[in-house]
Coordinates of C-alpha atoms and ligand atoms in Angstrom, one line a residue:
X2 CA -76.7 19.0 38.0
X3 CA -72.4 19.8 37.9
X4 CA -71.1 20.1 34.5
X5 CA -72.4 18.9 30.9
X6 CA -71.3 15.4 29.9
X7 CA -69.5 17.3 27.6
X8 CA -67.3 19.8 29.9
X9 CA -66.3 16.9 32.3
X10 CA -65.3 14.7 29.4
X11 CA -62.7 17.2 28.5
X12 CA -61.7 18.2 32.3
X13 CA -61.1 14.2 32.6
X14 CA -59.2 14.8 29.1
X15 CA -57.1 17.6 30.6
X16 CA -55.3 15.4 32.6
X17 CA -54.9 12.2 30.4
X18 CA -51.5 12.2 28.9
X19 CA -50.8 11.8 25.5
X20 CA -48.5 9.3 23.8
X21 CA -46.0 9.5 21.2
X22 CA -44.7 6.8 20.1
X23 CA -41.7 6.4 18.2
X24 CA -40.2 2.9 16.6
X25 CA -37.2 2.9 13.9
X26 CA -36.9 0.5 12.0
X27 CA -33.7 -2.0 12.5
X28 CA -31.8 -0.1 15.0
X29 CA -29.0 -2.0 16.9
X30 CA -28.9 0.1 20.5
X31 CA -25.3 0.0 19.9
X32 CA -25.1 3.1 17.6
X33 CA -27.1 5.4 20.1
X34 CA -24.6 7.5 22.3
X35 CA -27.4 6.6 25.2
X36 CA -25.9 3.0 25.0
X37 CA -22.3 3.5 23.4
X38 CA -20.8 6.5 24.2
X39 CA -18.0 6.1 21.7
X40 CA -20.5 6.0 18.9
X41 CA -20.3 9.0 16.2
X42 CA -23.3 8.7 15.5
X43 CA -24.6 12.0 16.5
X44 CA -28.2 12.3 17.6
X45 CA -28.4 15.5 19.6
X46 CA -32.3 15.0 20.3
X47 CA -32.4 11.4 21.3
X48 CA -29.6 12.3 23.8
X49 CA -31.4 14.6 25.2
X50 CA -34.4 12.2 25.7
X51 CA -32.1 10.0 27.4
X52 CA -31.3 12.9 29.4
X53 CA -35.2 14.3 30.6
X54 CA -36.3 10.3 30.7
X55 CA -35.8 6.8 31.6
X56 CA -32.9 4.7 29.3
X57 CA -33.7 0.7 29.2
X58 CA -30.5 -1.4 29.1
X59 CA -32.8 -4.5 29.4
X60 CA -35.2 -4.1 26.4
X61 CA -35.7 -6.9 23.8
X62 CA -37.8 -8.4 21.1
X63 CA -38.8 -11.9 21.7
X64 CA -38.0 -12.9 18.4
X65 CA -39.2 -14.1 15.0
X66 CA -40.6 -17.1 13.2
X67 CA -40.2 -15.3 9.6
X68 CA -37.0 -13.5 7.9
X69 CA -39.2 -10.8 8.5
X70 CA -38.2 -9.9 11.8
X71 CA -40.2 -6.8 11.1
X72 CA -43.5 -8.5 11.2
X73 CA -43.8 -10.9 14.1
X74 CA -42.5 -8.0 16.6
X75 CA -44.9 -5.5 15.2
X76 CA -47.6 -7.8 15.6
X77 CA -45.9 -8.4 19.2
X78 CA -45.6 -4.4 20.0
X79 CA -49.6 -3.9 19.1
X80 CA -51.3 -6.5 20.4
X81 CA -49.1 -7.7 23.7
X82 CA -49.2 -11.2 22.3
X83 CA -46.2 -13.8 23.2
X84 CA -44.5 -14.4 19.8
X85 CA -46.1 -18.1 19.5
X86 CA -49.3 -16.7 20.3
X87 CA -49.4 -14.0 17.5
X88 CA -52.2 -14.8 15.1
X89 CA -49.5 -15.0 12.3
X90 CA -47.6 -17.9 14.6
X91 CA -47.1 -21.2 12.8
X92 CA -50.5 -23.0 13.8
X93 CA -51.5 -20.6 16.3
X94 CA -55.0 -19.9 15.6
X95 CA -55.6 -23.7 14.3
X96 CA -54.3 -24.4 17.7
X97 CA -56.4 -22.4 19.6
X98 CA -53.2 -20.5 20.6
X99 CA -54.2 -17.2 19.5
X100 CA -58.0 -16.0 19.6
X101 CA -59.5 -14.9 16.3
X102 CA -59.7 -11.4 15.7
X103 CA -57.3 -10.0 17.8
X104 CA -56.5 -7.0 16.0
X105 CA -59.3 -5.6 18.3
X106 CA -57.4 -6.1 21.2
X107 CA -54.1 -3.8 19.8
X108 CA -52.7 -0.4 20.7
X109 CA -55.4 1.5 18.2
X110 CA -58.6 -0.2 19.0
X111 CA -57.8 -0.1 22.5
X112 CA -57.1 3.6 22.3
X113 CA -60.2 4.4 20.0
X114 CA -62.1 2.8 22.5
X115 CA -61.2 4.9 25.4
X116 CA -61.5 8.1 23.6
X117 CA -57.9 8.7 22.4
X118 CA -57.4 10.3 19.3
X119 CA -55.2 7.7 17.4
X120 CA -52.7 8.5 14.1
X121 CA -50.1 6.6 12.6
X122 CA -47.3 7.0 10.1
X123 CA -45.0 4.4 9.5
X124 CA -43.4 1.5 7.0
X125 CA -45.7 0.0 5.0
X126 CA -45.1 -3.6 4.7
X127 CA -43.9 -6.3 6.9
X128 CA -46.3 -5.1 9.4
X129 CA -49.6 -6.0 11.1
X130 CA -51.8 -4.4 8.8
X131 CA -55.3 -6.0 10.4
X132 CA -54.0 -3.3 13.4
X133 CA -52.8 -0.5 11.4
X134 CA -55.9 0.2 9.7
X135 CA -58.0 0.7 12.4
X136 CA -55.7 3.8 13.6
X137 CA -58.1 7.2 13.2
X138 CA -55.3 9.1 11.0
X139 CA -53.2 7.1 9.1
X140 CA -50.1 8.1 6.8
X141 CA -48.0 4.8 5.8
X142 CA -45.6 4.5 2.7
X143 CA -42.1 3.2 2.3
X144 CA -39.7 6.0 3.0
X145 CA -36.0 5.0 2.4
X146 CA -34.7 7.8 -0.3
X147 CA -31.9 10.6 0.5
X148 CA -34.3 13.2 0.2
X149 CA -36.9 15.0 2.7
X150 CA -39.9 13.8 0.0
X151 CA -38.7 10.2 -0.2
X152 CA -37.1 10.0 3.3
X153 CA -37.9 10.3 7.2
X154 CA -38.9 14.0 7.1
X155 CA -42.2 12.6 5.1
X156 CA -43.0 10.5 8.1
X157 CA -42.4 13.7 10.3
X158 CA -44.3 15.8 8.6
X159 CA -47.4 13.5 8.2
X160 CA -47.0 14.3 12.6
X161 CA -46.4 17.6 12.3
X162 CA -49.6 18.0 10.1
X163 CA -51.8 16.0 12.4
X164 CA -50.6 18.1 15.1
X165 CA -51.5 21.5 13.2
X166 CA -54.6 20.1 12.3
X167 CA -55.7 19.3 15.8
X168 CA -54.7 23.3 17.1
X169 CA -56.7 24.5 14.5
X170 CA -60.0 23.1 15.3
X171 CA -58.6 22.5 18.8
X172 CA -58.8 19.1 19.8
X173 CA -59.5 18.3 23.7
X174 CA -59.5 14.3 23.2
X175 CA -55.8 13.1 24.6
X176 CA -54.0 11.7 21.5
X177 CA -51.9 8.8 20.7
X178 CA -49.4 9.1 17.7
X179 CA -47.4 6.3 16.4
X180 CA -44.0 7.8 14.8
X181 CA -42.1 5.1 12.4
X182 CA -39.8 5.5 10.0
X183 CA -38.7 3.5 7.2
X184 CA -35.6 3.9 8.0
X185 CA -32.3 2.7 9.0
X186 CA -33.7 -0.5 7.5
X187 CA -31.8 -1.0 3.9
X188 CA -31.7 0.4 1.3
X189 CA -29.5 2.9 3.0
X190 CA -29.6 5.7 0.3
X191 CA -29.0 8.8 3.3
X192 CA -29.3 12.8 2.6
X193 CA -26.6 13.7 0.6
X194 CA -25.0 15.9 3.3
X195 CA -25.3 13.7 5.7
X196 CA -23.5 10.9 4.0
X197 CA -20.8 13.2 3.5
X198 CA -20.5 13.8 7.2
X199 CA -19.8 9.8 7.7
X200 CA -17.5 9.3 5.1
X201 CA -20.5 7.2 2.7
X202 CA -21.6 6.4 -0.3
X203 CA -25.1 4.9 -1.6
X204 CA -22.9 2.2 -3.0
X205 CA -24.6 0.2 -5.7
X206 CA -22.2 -1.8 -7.3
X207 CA -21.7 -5.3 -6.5
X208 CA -18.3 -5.8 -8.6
X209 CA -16.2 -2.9 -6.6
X210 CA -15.6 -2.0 -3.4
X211 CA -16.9 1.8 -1.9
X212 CA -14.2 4.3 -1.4
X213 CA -12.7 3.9 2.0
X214 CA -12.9 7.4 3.6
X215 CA -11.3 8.0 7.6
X216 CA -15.0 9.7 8.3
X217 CA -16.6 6.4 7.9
X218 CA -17.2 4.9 11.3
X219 CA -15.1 3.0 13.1
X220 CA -15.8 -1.2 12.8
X221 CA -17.8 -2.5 15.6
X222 CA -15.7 -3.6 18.5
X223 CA -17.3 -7.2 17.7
X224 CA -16.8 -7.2 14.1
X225 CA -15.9 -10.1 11.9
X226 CA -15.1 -11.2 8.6
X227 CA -17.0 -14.0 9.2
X228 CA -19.7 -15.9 11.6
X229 CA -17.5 -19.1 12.2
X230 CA -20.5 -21.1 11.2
X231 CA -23.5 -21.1 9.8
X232 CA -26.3 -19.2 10.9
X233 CA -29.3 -21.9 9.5
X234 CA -31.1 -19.8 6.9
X235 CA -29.3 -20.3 3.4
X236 CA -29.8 -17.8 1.0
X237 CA -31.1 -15.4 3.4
X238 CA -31.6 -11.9 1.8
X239 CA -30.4 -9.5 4.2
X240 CA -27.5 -11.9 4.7
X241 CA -26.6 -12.2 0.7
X242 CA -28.9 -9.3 -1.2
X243 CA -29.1 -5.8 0.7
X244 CA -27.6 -3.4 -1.9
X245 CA -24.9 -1.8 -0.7
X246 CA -23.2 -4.9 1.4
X247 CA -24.3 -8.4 -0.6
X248 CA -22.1 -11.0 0.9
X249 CA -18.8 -8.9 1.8
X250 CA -17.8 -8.7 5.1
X251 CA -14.1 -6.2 4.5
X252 CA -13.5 -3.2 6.3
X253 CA -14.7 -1.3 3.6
X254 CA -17.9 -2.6 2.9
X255 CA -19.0 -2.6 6.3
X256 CA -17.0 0.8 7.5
X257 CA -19.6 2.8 4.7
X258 CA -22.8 0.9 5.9
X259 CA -22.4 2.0 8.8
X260 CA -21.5 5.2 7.3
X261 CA -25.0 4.6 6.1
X262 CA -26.5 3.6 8.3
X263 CA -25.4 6.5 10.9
X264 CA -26.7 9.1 7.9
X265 CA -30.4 7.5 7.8
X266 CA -29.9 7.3 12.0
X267 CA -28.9 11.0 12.0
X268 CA -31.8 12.0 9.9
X269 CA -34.4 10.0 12.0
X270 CA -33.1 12.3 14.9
X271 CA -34.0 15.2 13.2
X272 CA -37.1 14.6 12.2
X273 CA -37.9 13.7 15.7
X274 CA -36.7 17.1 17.0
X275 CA -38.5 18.9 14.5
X276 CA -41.7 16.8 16.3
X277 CA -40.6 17.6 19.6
X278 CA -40.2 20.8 19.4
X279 CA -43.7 21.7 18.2
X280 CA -44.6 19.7 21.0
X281 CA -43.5 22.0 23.0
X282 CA -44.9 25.3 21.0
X283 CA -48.2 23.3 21.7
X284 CA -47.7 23.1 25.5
X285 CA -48.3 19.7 25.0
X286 CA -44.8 18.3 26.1
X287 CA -44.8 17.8 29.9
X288 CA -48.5 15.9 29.5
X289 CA -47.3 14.0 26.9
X290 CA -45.4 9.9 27.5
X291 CA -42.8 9.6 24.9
X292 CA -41.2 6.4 23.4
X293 CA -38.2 5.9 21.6
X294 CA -37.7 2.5 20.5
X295 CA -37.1 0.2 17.1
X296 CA -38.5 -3.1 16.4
X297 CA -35.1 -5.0 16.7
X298 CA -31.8 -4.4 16.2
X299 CA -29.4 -5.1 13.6
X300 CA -25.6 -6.6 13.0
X301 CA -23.9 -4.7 10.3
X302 CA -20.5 -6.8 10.3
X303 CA -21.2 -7.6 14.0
X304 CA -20.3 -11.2 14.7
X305 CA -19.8 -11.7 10.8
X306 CA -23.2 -11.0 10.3
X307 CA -25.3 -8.4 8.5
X308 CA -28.5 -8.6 9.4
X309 CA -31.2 -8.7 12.2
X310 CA -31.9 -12.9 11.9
X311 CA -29.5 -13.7 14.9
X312 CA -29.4 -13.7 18.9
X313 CA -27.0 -11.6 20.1
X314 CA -27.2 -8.8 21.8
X315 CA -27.0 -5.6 18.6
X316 CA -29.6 -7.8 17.1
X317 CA -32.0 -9.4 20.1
X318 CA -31.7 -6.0 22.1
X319 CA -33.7 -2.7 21.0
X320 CA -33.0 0.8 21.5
X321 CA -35.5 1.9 24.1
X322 CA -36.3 5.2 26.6
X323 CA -38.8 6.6 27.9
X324 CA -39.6 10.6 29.0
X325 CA -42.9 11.9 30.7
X326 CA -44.8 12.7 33.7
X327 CA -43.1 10.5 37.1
X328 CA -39.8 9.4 35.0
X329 CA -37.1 11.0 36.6
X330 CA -34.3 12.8 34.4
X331 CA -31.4 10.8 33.4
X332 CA -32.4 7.5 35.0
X333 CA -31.8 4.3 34.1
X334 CA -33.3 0.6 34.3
X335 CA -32.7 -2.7 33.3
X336 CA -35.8 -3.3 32.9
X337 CA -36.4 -7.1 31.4
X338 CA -38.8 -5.9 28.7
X339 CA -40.1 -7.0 25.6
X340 CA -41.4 -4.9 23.0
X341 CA -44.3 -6.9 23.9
X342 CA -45.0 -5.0 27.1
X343 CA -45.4 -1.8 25.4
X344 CA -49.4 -1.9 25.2
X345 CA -49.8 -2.9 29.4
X346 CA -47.6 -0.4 30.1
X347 CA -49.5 2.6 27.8
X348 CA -53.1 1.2 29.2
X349 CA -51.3 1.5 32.4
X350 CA -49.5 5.3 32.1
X351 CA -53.3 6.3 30.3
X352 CA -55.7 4.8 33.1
X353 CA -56.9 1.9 30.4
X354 CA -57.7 -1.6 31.6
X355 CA -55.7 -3.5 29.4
X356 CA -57.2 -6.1 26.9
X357 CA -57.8 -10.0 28.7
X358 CA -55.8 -10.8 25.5
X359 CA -53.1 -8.7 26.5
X360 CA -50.2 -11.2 28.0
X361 CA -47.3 -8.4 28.3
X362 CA -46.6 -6.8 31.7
X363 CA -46.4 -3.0 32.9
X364 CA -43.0 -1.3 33.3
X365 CA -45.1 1.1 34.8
X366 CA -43.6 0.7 38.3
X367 CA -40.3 0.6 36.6
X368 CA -40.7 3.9 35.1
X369 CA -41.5 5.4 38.3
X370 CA -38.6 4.4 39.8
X371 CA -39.7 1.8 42.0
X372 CA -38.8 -1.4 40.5
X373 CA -35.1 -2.3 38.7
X374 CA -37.0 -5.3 36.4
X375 CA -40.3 -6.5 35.3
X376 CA -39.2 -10.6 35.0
X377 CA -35.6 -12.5 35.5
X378 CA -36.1 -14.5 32.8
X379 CA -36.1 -13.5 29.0
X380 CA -36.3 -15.7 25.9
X381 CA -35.8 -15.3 22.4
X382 CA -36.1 -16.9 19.2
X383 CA -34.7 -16.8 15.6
X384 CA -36.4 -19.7 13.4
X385 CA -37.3 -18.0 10.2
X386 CA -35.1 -20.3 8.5
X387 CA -33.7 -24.3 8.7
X388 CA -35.6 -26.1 11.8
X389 CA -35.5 -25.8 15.0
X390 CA -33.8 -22.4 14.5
X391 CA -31.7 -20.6 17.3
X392 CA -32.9 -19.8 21.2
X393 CA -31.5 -18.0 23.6
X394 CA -32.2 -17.7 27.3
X395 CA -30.7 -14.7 29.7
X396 CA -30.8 -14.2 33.4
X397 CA -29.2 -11.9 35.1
X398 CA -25.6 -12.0 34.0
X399 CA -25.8 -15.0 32.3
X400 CA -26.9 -16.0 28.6
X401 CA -27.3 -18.8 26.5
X402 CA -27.7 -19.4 23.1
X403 CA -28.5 -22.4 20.7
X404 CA -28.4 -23.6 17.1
X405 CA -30.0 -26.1 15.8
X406 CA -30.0 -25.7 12.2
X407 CA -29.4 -27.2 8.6
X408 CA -31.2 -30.5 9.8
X409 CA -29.1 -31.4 12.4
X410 CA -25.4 -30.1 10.7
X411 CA -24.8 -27.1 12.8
X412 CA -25.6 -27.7 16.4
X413 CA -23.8 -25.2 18.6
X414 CA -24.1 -23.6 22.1
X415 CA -22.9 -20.5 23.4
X416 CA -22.6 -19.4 26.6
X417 CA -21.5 -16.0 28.0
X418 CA -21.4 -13.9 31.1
X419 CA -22.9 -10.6 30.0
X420 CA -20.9 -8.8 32.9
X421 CA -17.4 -9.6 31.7
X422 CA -18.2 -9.9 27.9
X423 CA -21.2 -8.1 27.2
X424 CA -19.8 -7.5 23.5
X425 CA -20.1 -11.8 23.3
X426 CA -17.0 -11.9 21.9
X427 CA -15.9 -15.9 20.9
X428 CA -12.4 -17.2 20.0
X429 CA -12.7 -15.7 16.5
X430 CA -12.4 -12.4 18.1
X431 CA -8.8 -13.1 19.3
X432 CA -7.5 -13.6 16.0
X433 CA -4.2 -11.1 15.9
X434 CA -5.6 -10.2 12.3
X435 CA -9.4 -9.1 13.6
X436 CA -7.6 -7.5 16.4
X437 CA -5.6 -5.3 14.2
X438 CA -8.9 -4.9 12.5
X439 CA -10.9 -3.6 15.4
X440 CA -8.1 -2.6 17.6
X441 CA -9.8 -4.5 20.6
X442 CA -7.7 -7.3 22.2
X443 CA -10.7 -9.3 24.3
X444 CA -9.3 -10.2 27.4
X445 CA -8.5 -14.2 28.3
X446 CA -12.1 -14.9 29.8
X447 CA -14.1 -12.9 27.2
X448 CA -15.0 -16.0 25.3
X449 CA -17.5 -18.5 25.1
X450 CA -17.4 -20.4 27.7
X451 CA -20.1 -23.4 26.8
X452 CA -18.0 -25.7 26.8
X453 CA -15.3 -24.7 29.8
X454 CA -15.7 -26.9 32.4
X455 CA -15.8 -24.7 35.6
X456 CA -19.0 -23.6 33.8
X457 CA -21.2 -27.1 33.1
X458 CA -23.4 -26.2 36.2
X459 CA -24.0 -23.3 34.7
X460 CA -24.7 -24.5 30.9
X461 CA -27.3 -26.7 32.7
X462 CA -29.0 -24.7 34.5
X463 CA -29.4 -22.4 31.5
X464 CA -30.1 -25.2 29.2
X465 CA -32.9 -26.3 31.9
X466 CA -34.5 -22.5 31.9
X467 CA -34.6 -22.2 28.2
X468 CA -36.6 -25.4 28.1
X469 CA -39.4 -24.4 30.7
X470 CA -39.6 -20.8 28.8
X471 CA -40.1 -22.9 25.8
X472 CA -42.7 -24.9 27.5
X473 CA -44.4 -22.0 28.9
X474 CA -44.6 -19.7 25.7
X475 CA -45.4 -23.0 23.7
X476 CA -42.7 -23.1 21.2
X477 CA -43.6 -25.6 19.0
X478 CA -40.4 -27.0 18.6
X479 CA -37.5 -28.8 20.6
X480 CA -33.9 -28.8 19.9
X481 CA -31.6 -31.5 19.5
X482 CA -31.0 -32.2 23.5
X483 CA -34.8 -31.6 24.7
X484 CA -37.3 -34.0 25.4
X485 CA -39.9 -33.8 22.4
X486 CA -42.4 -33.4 24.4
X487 CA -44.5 -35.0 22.1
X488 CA -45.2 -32.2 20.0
X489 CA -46.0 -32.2 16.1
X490 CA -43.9 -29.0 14.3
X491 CA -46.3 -26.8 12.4
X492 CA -45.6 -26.2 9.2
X493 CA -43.5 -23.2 8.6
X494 CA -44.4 -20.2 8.8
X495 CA -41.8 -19.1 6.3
X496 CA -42.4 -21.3 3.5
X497 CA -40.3 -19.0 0.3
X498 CA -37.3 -18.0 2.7
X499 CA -36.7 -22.1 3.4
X500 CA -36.7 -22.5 -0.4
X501 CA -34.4 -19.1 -1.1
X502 CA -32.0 -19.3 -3.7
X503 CA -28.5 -18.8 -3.3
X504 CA -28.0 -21.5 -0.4
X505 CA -25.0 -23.4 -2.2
X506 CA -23.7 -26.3 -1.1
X507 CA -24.3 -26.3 2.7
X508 CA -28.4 -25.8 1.4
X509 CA -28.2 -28.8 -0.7
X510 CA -25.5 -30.9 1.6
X511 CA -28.5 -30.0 4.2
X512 CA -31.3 -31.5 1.5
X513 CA -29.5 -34.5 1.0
Ligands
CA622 CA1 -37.4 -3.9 11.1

């Protein structure tokens, strides 16, 4: 009769690999040495991820519909869904966009389903709770202090529990963890010891600046005083409110956020080698697929902006690498992935036949070396605040983005060649005064070029593919040179952050 159900369910077990998955929360790739060598930010363990895996220098979110950038991609990473057809998309389920309960198609139930032992910590809060809950194990709370009770080591240790747990009665059944943290997301407040290392302070007060300190890091290479115009969401909070940085843009302000920022960073990297390396006391490392990723990046005084509601590249990009079984060491890929693909791709790496729901695509074949990129064409969207919002299109080298914003005040393209400027730097970046700033001089042709004339072709053609992805991922809006298309806006999605205080005039010039 062969083997007890039992006995082959754990030989089939013995070769499944586990998953660990581990998101941050507002990470720009930028500050990760695996995508700016120059950065001080030290993070010894990712580094050597990057080393034993696969880096991604083509993963993105697609983009947000809500201030809360957080929620829409986390919805996005759990259930595969397009960002329109997330059941928290403006009019998506009225519109038969989105099937109703879909949080049964996501990375727990999916994973419960075929036998994986599922546990989570992470954030709570600007999240997709309907998905969270069903995890087997779960840990979540807000963990943003400058201790190891209050801070990421909580999150870590809620792992390291699980994974003490499961030795001691000796769990067979594959797992799947999800690792978040609450952090690098504001408030900054980092281990005291840590902040000392970068030169920061857990500045509080709005009326004086922080110390400057030579420790603090370096300003981004892109840095500005101030985004030429305006971005389309008035009032925004992590534009005006986040404690630490308000509405300054000075050297100062932004040198000890980062300062910050780097701290909480550093932290999140130890927490995730203390993981790591009772991995490997377990034996469990070399059958185990690890992620490193965050749920979108973030500007800090990039492009005169602090936070994560804008297009370019610190902000639309994510951090992402991946180590286990078939990646080969110290590889690299472009990639063309969306957060979004992250549930395909673990069904794929585990054996699972993904969800019909499921619209994201494998990297698989990308992880095992034998494909470069998953798509050509990416998209994304910021519209969390004034209507239409921003979009941006890329393909290959080449990317576009639009603003449409303040009911019909700001409307502004940008186009850039990601080869020769992949920092995006526009004509504000010249300026003699932000050059002595950053101590970058851009060179002549590291500008936009939107509206050069050797490049209309080009502006057209991208124009052109940012309409059909807008067509085919039904966003329900056009922008000011689009056909309508006949379509009816849904009301927002993001009803308080449209009325936000704090807009000023360009709010009210936009009301009237
Ligand atoms: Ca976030």
């Amino acid at each position: 009769m062969g083997l007890p159900w039992c006995a082959a369910a754990a030989a089939a077990d013995a070769k499944r690999p586990n998953i660990l998955f581990i998101i941050a929360d507002d990470q720009s790739p930028f500050d990760l040495k695996a995508y700016n060598p120059s950065s001080p930010l030290a993070t010894p363990n990712i580094d050597r991820l990057a080393a034993k895996g696969m880096v991604f220098d083509g993963a993105y979110h697609m983009g947000s519909f809500s201030g809360a950038v957080c929620t829409p991609s986390r919805h996005m990473v759990m259930s595969g869904r397009t960002v329109w057809r997330l059941p928290i998309a403006p009019g998506a389920l009225q519109q038969g966009k989105c099937p109703p309960n879909i949080e049964q198609q996501t990375i727990p139930a999916v994973f419960n389903r075929a036998g994986y032992a599922t546990m989570r910590t992470c954030k709570t809060g600007n999240s997709y709770e309907a998905a969270n809950k069903l995890f087997t194990v779960r840990h979540d709370a807000e963990k943003r202090g400058g201790d190891d009770q209050s801070g990421s080591a909580w999150h870590a240790e809620r792992v390291l529990d699980y994974l003490r747990q499961r030795e001691t009665v000796k769990v067979k059944q594959p797992f799947l963890i999800y690792f978040g943290f609450s952090h690098p997301h504001d408030t900054r407040d980092g281990k005291p010891e840590l902040l000392a290392k970068y030169g920061a302070v857990n500045h509080a007060d709005p009326k004086s600046l922080p110390p400057a300190n030579e420790r603090q890091p370096a300003l981004p290479v892109n840095y500005l005083p101030a985004h030429p115009f305006p971005h389309g969401h008035p009032g925004l909070r992590d534009e005006t409110t986040v404690s630490g940085v308000w509405e300054r843009r000075d050297e100062r302000t932004i040198r000890n956020e980062l300062g910050r920022e780097f701290a909480c960073s550093e932290n999140i990297d130890d927490q995730v080698g203390r993981v790591l390396k009772k991995l490997e006391a377990m034996g469990e490392l070399d059958n185990t697929y690890i992620i490193y990723t965050a749920d979108h990046g973030i500007a800090i005084g990039r492009h005169g902006l602090q936070g994560k509601q804008n297009l370019y590249q610190h902000t639309w990009r994510v951090p992402f690498i991946a180590v286990g079984p078939g990646i080969q060491p110290g590889s690299r890929a472009e990639g063309n992935i969306y957060l979004l693909d992250v549930l395909a791709t673990l069904c794929d790496l585990a054996g699972i036949q993904p969800p019909e729901t499921n619209e994201g695509i494998s990297f698989k074949p990308v992880l095992q070396g034998q494909k470069n990129t998953v798509r050509d064409v990416l998209y994304g969207v910021y519209n969390g605040g004034t209507k239409p919002g921003m979009r941006c299109v890329k393909n290959g080298d080449w990317k576009l983005i639009q603003y449409d914003v303040l009911n019909g005040m700001v409307r502004k393209t940008q186009l850039f060649n990601l080869k020769e400027n992949p920092h995006e730097f526009i004509e504000q970046h010249h300026d003699p005064k932000v050059v002595a700033q950053t101590g970058c001089q851009p060179t002549a042709n590291q500008v936009n070029l939107a509206d050069d004339p050797r490049y209309a072709d080009k502006r057209r053609e991208m124009e052109s593919l940012l309409l059909r992805e807008m067509r085919s991922l039904e966003d329900p809006w056009r922008l000011w040179n689009q056909p309508d298309d006949g379509l009816t806006p849904p009301p927002s999605a993001d009803r308080k952050a449209g009325k936000s205080k704090g807009g000023g005039k360009l709010q009210t010039k936009a009301a009237s």
